[in-house]
């Protein structure tokens, strides 16, 4: 219920707007009460901010060993090591010229989860990680990836601004998806506790938005290899369900953008797991469908097939 006030340059200034549903005889008391609450909240933030910087980010990563990501999938530290390796593999597939940044950022990007600041203000994860990394004199590229790897956070959100940010974001999300499917935590109509649908759409949007020629099947295979000691189901079953999960999300995304469902299905029927290729095939089919030769040719092929 508190709204910060900014100046013409967009900088926060020491005023705020608060909303109250109580009409008091002395509104000054309402104002002073809100000021007192906000002052205490900001004092807490300052305390956590200063205390957090007394512990290095590398030490924070070690503390993730005591944080359970998921009972069967292990600690957050184990997850970091998995998607760090997956990030480096993805960077090599894309011939990224800054693998060192990818590796370092992937290692540090969850460190702020065990800080006092993020413990008190969970919505600041990634934001505080970037801030602490810059204050620890990490390269700016590493600090930016720590923030970017959470992107996109919702439909229509911005994508990471760098290749390094893209691959770490994809790797983190893919590890969660493949790991959950591997232990049977498959989303249902009403339950998706790890937001796997949102994370799959995030991966798809990054790949399509940046037109990365990545093979989704190979990505899942690599993630499964890194999760080999955790998954309980067979690799074949897990991979099949993950690929179908992505296929459904991809189909829904393109049809939501106006692509006819039958054209998308036809483009996917050739079995390609290169999402950029499938979209290009769909575009080609849509263009060809407008030509007068399409209908008689389609009828002829259907007869031959029968």
Short mmCIF file of C-alpha atoms in Angstrom, two decimals:
data_model
loop_
_atom_site.label_atom_id
_atom_site.label_comp_id
_atom_site.label_asym_id
_atom_site.label_seq_id
_atom_site.Cartn_x
_atom_site.Cartn_y
_atom_site.Cartn_z
CA UNK A 1 0.00 0.00 0.00
CA UNK A 2 3.04 2.27 -0.13
CA UNK A 3 3.91 4.10 -3.34
CA UNK A 4 7.34 5.72 -3.74
CA UNK A 5 7.60 9.20 -5.26
CA UNK A 6 10.21 10.03 -7.90
CA UNK A 7 11.57 13.25 -9.34
CA UNK A 8 11.45 14.20 -13.03
CA UNK A 9 14.58 12.12 -13.67
CA UNK A 10 12.98 9.01 -12.19
CA UNK A 11 15.05 8.99 -8.99
CA UNK A 12 13.32 7.98 -5.76
CA UNK A 13 13.01 10.87 -3.30
CA UNK A 14 12.14 10.90 0.40
CA UNK A 15 8.37 11.12 -0.01
CA UNK A 16 5.76 8.42 -0.30
CA UNK A 17 2.04 7.99 -0.77
CA UNK A 18 0.09 5.64 1.49
CA UNK A 19 -3.52 4.54 1.19
CA UNK A 20 -5.76 4.18 4.22
CA UNK A 21 -9.41 3.13 4.43
CA UNK A 22 -9.83 4.92 7.76
CA UNK A 23 -10.99 8.53 8.05
CA UNK A 24 -9.52 9.66 11.38
CA UNK A 25 -10.20 12.91 13.23
CA UNK A 26 -6.48 13.55 13.16
CA UNK A 27 -5.05 12.33 9.84
CA UNK A 28 -1.62 13.42 11.08
CA UNK A 29 -1.62 10.37 13.37
CA UNK A 30 -2.31 8.12 10.36
CA UNK A 31 0.58 9.70 8.48
CA UNK A 32 2.97 9.40 11.40
CA UNK A 33 1.98 5.76 11.94
CA UNK A 34 2.76 4.94 8.33
CA UNK A 35 6.04 6.81 8.52
CA UNK A 36 7.00 4.82 11.61
CA UNK A 37 6.24 1.48 9.94
CA UNK A 38 8.09 2.41 6.76
CA UNK A 39 11.07 3.80 8.66
CA UNK A 40 11.44 0.48 10.52
CA UNK A 41 11.14 -1.46 7.26
CA UNK A 42 13.85 0.61 5.63
CA UNK A 43 16.06 0.28 8.70
CA UNK A 44 15.73 -3.51 8.45
CA UNK A 45 16.70 -3.33 4.78
CA UNK A 46 19.78 -1.24 5.54
CA UNK A 47 20.83 -3.69 8.27
CA UNK A 48 20.49 -6.73 5.99
CA UNK A 49 22.21 -4.92 3.12
CA UNK A 50 25.24 -4.08 5.24
CA UNK A 51 25.42 -7.48 6.96
CA UNK A 52 25.10 -9.43 3.70
CA UNK A 53 28.25 -7.84 2.32
CA UNK A 54 30.35 -9.23 5.16
CA UNK A 55 30.07 -12.69 3.59
CA UNK A 56 31.53 -13.40 0.14
CA UNK A 57 29.37 -14.69 -2.70
CA UNK A 58 31.50 -17.84 -2.95
CA UNK A 59 30.78 -18.53 0.72
CA UNK A 60 27.09 -17.97 0.04
CA UNK A 61 27.23 -20.61 -2.69
CA UNK A 62 28.67 -23.06 -0.17
CA UNK A 63 25.75 -22.28 2.14
CA UNK A 64 23.40 -23.55 -0.57
CA UNK A 65 24.50 -27.07 0.42
CA UNK A 66 22.16 -26.72 3.40
CA UNK A 67 19.21 -25.54 1.30
CA UNK A 68 17.01 -28.28 -0.15
CA UNK A 69 15.83 -27.52 -3.68
CA UNK A 70 13.63 -30.60 -3.79
CA UNK A 71 13.94 -33.66 -1.56
CA UNK A 72 14.67 -36.12 -4.38
CA UNK A 73 16.61 -33.67 -6.55
CA UNK A 74 18.97 -32.63 -3.77
CA UNK A 75 20.25 -29.30 -2.54
CA UNK A 76 20.30 -25.96 -4.30
CA UNK A 77 24.10 -26.35 -4.45
CA UNK A 78 23.76 -29.59 -6.43
CA UNK A 79 21.31 -27.87 -8.76
CA UNK A 80 23.78 -25.01 -9.31
CA UNK A 81 26.55 -27.43 -10.31
CA UNK A 82 24.19 -29.22 -12.72
CA UNK A 83 22.96 -26.16 -14.56
CA UNK A 84 26.44 -24.61 -14.52
CA UNK A 85 27.64 -27.61 -16.56
CA UNK A 86 24.54 -27.40 -18.77
CA UNK A 87 25.13 -23.66 -19.29
CA UNK A 88 28.69 -24.26 -20.46
CA UNK A 89 27.49 -27.00 -22.84
CA UNK A 90 24.83 -24.66 -24.28
CA UNK A 91 27.37 -21.86 -24.65
CA UNK A 92 29.59 -24.21 -26.65
CA UNK A 93 26.65 -25.20 -28.88
CA UNK A 94 26.07 -21.51 -29.64
CA UNK A 95 29.80 -20.84 -30.04
CA UNK A 96 29.60 -18.22 -27.30
CA UNK A 97 32.93 -16.44 -27.00
CA UNK A 98 32.59 -15.81 -23.26
CA UNK A 99 32.23 -19.24 -21.67
CA UNK A 100 34.13 -18.03 -18.60
CA UNK A 101 31.42 -15.46 -17.87
CA UNK A 102 28.74 -18.11 -18.37
CA UNK A 103 30.41 -20.51 -15.95
CA UNK A 104 31.11 -17.93 -13.24
CA UNK A 105 27.66 -16.34 -13.43
CA UNK A 106 25.91 -19.73 -13.33
CA UNK A 107 27.92 -20.62 -10.21
CA UNK A 108 27.04 -17.38 -8.40
CA UNK A 109 23.49 -16.71 -9.61
CA UNK A 110 21.71 -18.41 -6.68
CA UNK A 111 24.05 -17.06 -3.98
CA UNK A 112 21.68 -14.28 -2.96
CA UNK A 113 18.98 -16.80 -1.97
CA UNK A 114 20.74 -17.23 1.38
CA UNK A 115 21.22 -13.51 2.05
CA UNK A 116 19.25 -11.66 4.69
CA UNK A 117 18.01 -9.17 2.13
CA UNK A 118 16.37 -11.76 -0.13
CA UNK A 119 15.15 -13.68 2.92
CA UNK A 120 13.28 -10.55 4.00
CA UNK A 121 12.36 -9.33 0.49
CA UNK A 122 12.06 -12.45 -1.76
CA UNK A 123 11.07 -10.36 -4.79
CA UNK A 124 14.63 -8.97 -4.87
CA UNK A 125 16.30 -12.27 -5.81
CA UNK A 126 18.55 -11.68 -8.78
CA UNK A 127 18.44 -7.93 -8.21
CA UNK A 128 20.43 -8.21 -4.98
CA UNK A 129 22.67 -10.84 -6.52
CA UNK A 130 23.63 -8.40 -9.25
CA UNK A 131 24.19 -5.59 -6.72
CA UNK A 132 26.34 -7.70 -4.41
CA UNK A 133 28.35 -9.05 -7.35
CA UNK A 134 29.20 -5.53 -8.51
CA UNK A 135 30.20 -4.53 -4.98
CA UNK A 136 32.37 -7.64 -4.78
CA UNK A 137 34.13 -6.40 -7.94
CA UNK A 138 32.90 -9.25 -10.12
CA UNK A 139 32.93 -8.36 -13.84
CA UNK A 140 29.84 -6.36 -14.85
CA UNK A 141 28.97 -9.06 -17.41
CA UNK A 142 28.79 -11.66 -14.61
CA UNK A 143 26.67 -9.37 -12.43
CA UNK A 144 24.21 -8.74 -15.28
CA UNK A 145 23.76 -12.46 -15.97
CA UNK A 146 22.95 -13.07 -12.29
CA UNK A 147 19.95 -10.77 -12.75
CA UNK A 148 19.10 -11.84 -16.31
CA UNK A 149 18.91 -15.56 -15.62
CA UNK A 150 15.50 -15.07 -13.98
CA UNK A 151 14.11 -13.60 -17.22
CA UNK A 152 11.52 -13.84 -18.62
CA UNK A 153 9.51 -13.95 -15.39
CA UNK A 154 6.05 -13.86 -17.00
CA UNK A 155 4.38 -13.69 -20.42
CA UNK A 156 5.53 -10.61 -22.31
CA UNK A 157 8.43 -9.95 -19.94
CA UNK A 158 11.82 -8.84 -21.29
CA UNK A 159 14.32 -11.47 -22.39
CA UNK A 160 17.92 -11.60 -21.13
CA UNK A 161 20.08 -9.03 -22.87
CA UNK A 162 23.14 -11.22 -23.48
CA UNK A 163 23.95 -14.66 -24.85
CA UNK A 164 25.42 -15.56 -21.46
CA UNK A 165 22.18 -14.52 -19.78
CA UNK A 166 20.18 -16.57 -22.27
CA UNK A 167 22.10 -19.82 -21.76
CA UNK A 168 22.13 -19.61 -17.96
CA UNK A 169 18.41 -18.84 -17.94
CA UNK A 170 17.66 -21.77 -20.27
CA UNK A 171 19.89 -24.14 -18.30
CA UNK A 172 18.37 -23.27 -14.92
CA UNK A 173 14.82 -23.69 -16.22
CA UNK A 174 15.56 -26.89 -18.16
CA UNK A 175 17.21 -28.53 -15.15
CA UNK A 176 14.07 -27.87 -13.11
CA UNK A 177 11.75 -29.20 -15.81
CA UNK A 178 13.72 -32.37 -16.59
CA UNK A 179 14.40 -33.04 -12.92
CA UNK A 180 10.74 -32.74 -11.94
CA UNK A 181 9.58 -34.98 -14.78
CA UNK A 182 12.31 -37.46 -13.88
CA UNK A 183 10.87 -37.97 -10.39
CA UNK A 184 7.24 -37.88 -11.46
CA UNK A 185 6.42 -34.27 -10.50
CA UNK A 186 4.42 -33.68 -13.68
CA UNK A 187 2.09 -30.64 -13.79
CA UNK A 188 -1.63 -31.38 -13.64
CA UNK A 189 -4.56 -29.16 -14.51
CA UNK A 190 -4.58 -27.51 -11.09
CA UNK A 191 -1.10 -28.19 -9.72
CA UNK A 192 2.20 -26.85 -11.01
CA UNK A 193 4.20 -26.03 -7.84
CA UNK A 194 7.48 -25.49 -9.67
CA UNK A 195 5.86 -23.35 -12.41
CA UNK A 196 7.10 -25.74 -15.09
CA UNK A 197 4.70 -24.39 -17.72
CA UNK A 198 5.98 -20.86 -17.22
CA UNK A 199 9.58 -22.04 -17.29
CA UNK A 200 9.06 -24.01 -20.50
CA UNK A 201 7.50 -20.96 -22.15
CA UNK A 202 10.46 -18.91 -20.96
CA UNK A 203 12.86 -21.28 -22.70
CA UNK A 204 10.78 -21.28 -25.89
CA UNK A 205 10.52 -17.49 -25.94
CA UNK A 206 14.29 -17.07 -25.53
CA UNK A 207 15.04 -19.57 -28.32
CA UNK A 208 12.51 -18.03 -30.71
CA UNK A 209 13.25 -14.43 -29.73
CA UNK A 210 16.98 -14.84 -30.33
CA UNK A 211 16.57 -17.41 -33.14
CA UNK A 212 18.97 -19.86 -31.54
CA UNK A 213 19.46 -23.00 -33.61
CA UNK A 214 19.42 -25.37 -30.66
CA UNK A 215 18.29 -28.99 -30.74
CA UNK A 216 15.79 -29.44 -27.94
CA UNK A 217 16.19 -33.23 -27.90
CA UNK A 218 19.96 -32.91 -27.36
CA UNK A 219 19.36 -30.34 -24.63
CA UNK A 220 17.05 -32.75 -22.78
CA UNK A 221 19.53 -35.61 -23.25
CA UNK A 222 22.34 -33.52 -21.74
CA UNK A 223 20.19 -32.45 -18.81
CA UNK A 224 19.17 -36.07 -18.18
CA UNK A 225 22.83 -37.13 -18.17
CA UNK A 226 23.59 -34.53 -15.49
CA UNK A 227 20.58 -35.72 -13.47
CA UNK A 228 21.39 -39.41 -13.87
CA UNK A 229 21.81 -40.08 -10.14
CA UNK A 230 18.57 -38.29 -9.25
CA UNK A 231 15.85 -39.33 -11.70
CA UNK A 232 13.72 -42.35 -10.80
CA UNK A 233 12.00 -42.93 -14.12
CA UNK A 234 13.61 -44.30 -17.28
CA UNK A 235 15.42 -41.82 -19.51
CA UNK A 236 13.23 -42.78 -22.47
CA UNK A 237 9.99 -42.19 -20.59
CA UNK A 238 11.22 -38.94 -19.06
CA UNK A 239 12.52 -37.58 -22.36
CA UNK A 240 9.32 -38.52 -24.20
CA UNK A 241 7.13 -36.71 -21.68
CA UNK A 242 9.39 -33.64 -21.54
CA UNK A 243 9.41 -33.36 -25.34
CA UNK A 244 5.61 -33.68 -25.45
CA UNK A 245 5.36 -31.05 -22.71
CA UNK A 246 7.43 -28.62 -24.80
CA UNK A 247 5.50 -29.54 -27.96
CA UNK A 248 2.20 -28.61 -26.29
CA UNK A 249 3.57 -25.31 -24.94
CA UNK A 250 5.05 -24.50 -28.35
CA UNK A 251 1.80 -25.29 -30.16
CA UNK A 252 -0.21 -23.15 -27.71
CA UNK A 253 2.25 -20.27 -28.06
CA UNK A 254 2.15 -20.19 -31.87
CA UNK A 255 -1.62 -20.65 -32.13
CA UNK A 256 -1.98 -17.85 -29.57
CA UNK A 257 0.04 -15.67 -31.93
CA UNK A 258 -2.39 -16.39 -34.77
CA UNK A 259 -0.81 -19.40 -36.47
CA UNK A 260 -3.40 -22.00 -37.61
CA UNK A 261 -3.10 -25.09 -35.42
CA UNK A 262 -3.14 -27.52 -38.38
CA UNK A 263 -0.15 -25.78 -39.96
CA UNK A 264 1.84 -25.88 -36.73
CA UNK A 265 0.98 -29.56 -36.26
CA UNK A 266 2.04 -30.29 -39.85
CA UNK A 267 5.35 -28.49 -39.37
CA UNK A 268 6.04 -30.38 -36.13
CA UNK A 269 5.08 -33.73 -37.69
CA UNK A 270 8.45 -34.00 -39.47
CA UNK A 271 10.02 -34.56 -36.06
CA UNK A 272 12.33 -31.56 -35.87
CA UNK A 273 13.30 -30.43 -32.36
CA UNK A 274 14.77 -27.16 -33.68
CA UNK A 275 12.04 -24.70 -32.69
CA UNK A 276 13.26 -21.95 -35.02
CA UNK A 277 13.15 -24.45 -37.90
CA UNK A 278 9.59 -25.51 -37.01
CA UNK A 279 8.41 -21.90 -36.93
CA UNK A 280 10.06 -21.25 -40.29
CA UNK A 281 8.35 -24.33 -41.76
CA UNK A 282 5.03 -23.07 -40.39
CA UNK A 283 5.61 -19.67 -42.03
CA UNK A 284 6.46 -21.38 -45.32
CA UNK A 285 3.33 -23.53 -45.16
CA UNK A 286 1.18 -20.50 -44.35
CA UNK A 287 2.58 -18.66 -47.38
CA UNK A 288 2.16 -21.68 -49.66
CA UNK A 289 -1.40 -22.20 -48.48
CA UNK A 290 -2.34 -18.84 -50.02
CA UNK A 291 -1.31 -19.99 -53.49
CA UNK A 292 -3.88 -21.53 -55.87
CA UNK A 293 -1.75 -24.65 -56.37
CA UNK A 294 -1.99 -25.63 -52.70
CA UNK A 295 -5.50 -27.11 -52.57
CA UNK A 296 -5.28 -29.47 -55.57
CA UNK A 297 -1.77 -30.54 -54.53
CA UNK A 298 -2.94 -31.29 -50.98
CA UNK A 299 -5.87 -33.33 -52.32
CA UNK A 300 -3.54 -35.27 -54.63
CA UNK A 301 -1.13 -36.07 -51.81
CA UNK A 302 -3.98 -37.21 -49.59
CA UNK A 303 -5.20 -39.61 -52.31
CA UNK A 304 -1.69 -40.97 -52.85
CA UNK A 305 -1.31 -41.46 -49.11
CA UNK A 306 -4.50 -43.48 -48.98
#
